């Protein structure tokens, strides 16, 4: 069964068709990269899958279950978590609290007003383990807003994986990073996506071909190819549309 | 168990005991303070003032559950306060009429339940959106209820309101709650309970997610939380505590009228919370105490006290947006590094300059007020026990000199304040303090 399955998904903004009938299948447990030129609709597609936007037509299924039109929190509770291209954190909360917010729901504390949040050992343990993995344990008392850009990007990933979702969507996690920072981030993503399904938007081709089990190419709101990296590289249509025809 | 292990476990439990004492100590101190206050200041005027402060503290903290904790700006919070008050008065009159065995100290709960009920009803509409939409809806609902209060006379009692007699309820411990001191203890008890409850609430998963929704409601939805529901729960609970405050006010005054639910009451709680500082739990407590004190004291000194009150608010918004608690917390690192005293000379200088400026401004305000509304009383007035005529030039000149001179004095004192801050920070860093 596919982790994520899109069939005939379209999205119009007014008269403009941004997503023009996307069929896509992300297999359970694979690392799947989404590439395509600027404005192809990659982020819009993420917004549709994660419930930020509602498709105009078509169906989206998560682990075989239809999720079209559900709210973001409903989709999140079904096991999908996403990061954002533009850093989207809780700026005036501490780094610790940022990750803890992401942990609480999945550990069953929901809207509890009868637990003291600071004495929840299981929450503290999970929060600490995530902070250690994203290398921010030392900075846990700082406000998230004062972190460096790269640290905020790492925190963004930490919040995304905090709830332990099986399916992770990362929207350009390495955008704006230096080469060294990006390498570090990719290693982190590789580690954190171990045993989960990953769908990632990425512009850096070396990252894409290095990380992905399969790649989908989105051009002008349509998936023109979805295959293994080697076959994508060799694909005529992809070369013409996106990679540029090899000389 | 070996001896060493026993010592270790004894140390652990004493450490645990210390931590527990530190955790609950503040509440014990607060309770002791509330019990001893009436013994230190034993005039009935003080009891009245302290009672008003207690009510105001609960109300301001309940308001801050919305504004400070969840980021919801409400212009109609008096609705839940006032309706709580009305329900309590009706409940008291019913209990008296049928001689029901319910004592007065439980009555504030009726107000709480009423506040909660109307919080559920109105909140289900108003909390669907955050931000400006919520603020506008709260304003509209506030006006709606305030105007209903004048129309639905059987429930709200029209202009004159509804009265009650708090001494006619079931007596416990032979207290009839006729005297202000007994009412003070009743209010102090509920104030302590509510403060502890509201503080505890900020330490729960729900309380933390309120902060998350305030910071970034969209992101909260992507970690599994329905922000609308978080806002709704916060709103209902806030209504509950506002209702308790309103109930206590009804018991205190033995009358409720349309003013309880009105815009002035809603505005007053906003000011109290904001002046105290919405960023810290204790901020609204400070604000409630100060604003109540000002409302009582200033109104004795000057008839245009609301103008000063407004100036204070504008000043806080412009120069200290984090309120008094924000100003205090700014000094906390210096206090810990034991360098705070270094600021005292510069602060005294700035304070002197500020007072000169304030005196000038106040003189202008009072003379203008006298001229415009008290012309019939003749030109003579007194300011700070000095009598003079508003028709002579000298007092106006004096006022101008004080105001303008004070302004320049204040401005020239400011570099000293900044310098003192810089020095204190340097000194603190020298001592290895993380500031």
Coordinates of N, CA, C and O in Angstrom, one line a residue, chain B residues 90 133 147 175 223 228 232 243 264 267 285 396 407:
Chain B
X90 N -29.3 37.1 41.6 CA -30.6 36.4 41.5 C -30.5 35.1 42.3 O -31.5 34.8 43.0
X133 N -10.7 39.7 13.9 CA -12.0 39.2 13.9 C -12.6 38.9 15.3 O -13.7 39.4 15.6
X147 N -26.5 46.6 25.9 CA -27.8 47.3 25.6 C -28.9 46.4 26.1 O -30.0 46.9 26.4
X175 N -20.9 33.6 61.0 CA -20.5 34.8 60.2 C -21.7 35.2 59.4 O -22.3 34.4 58.6
X223 N 1.0 20.4 14.4 CA 1.5 19.4 15.4 C 0.3 18.7 16.1 O 0.5 18.2 17.2
X228 N -8.6 26.5 17.0 CA -9.9 27.0 17.3 C -10.4 26.5 18.6 O -11.0 27.2 19.4
X232 N -11.2 28.3 22.1 CA -12.5 28.1 22.7 C -12.4 27.7 24.2 O -13.0 28.3 25.0
X243 N -16.5 35.3 35.8 CA -17.8 35.1 36.5 C -17.6 35.1 38.0 O -18.4 35.7 38.8
X264 N -17.0 50.2 29.8 CA -16.1 50.8 30.7 C -15.4 49.8 31.6 O -14.2 49.8 31.8
X267 N -13.0 47.9 29.4 CA -11.8 48.7 29.1 C -10.9 48.7 30.3 O -9.7 48.6 30.2
X285 N -1.7 41.0 38.1 CA -1.9 41.2 39.5 C -1.4 42.6 40.0 O -2.1 43.3 40.6
X396 N 0.2 80.3 35.2 CA 0.3 79.7 33.8 C 1.8 79.7 33.4 O 2.3 78.8 32.9
X407 N 10.7 68.9 31.1 CA 11.0 68.0 29.9 C 12.5 68.0 29.5 O 13.0 66.9 29.3

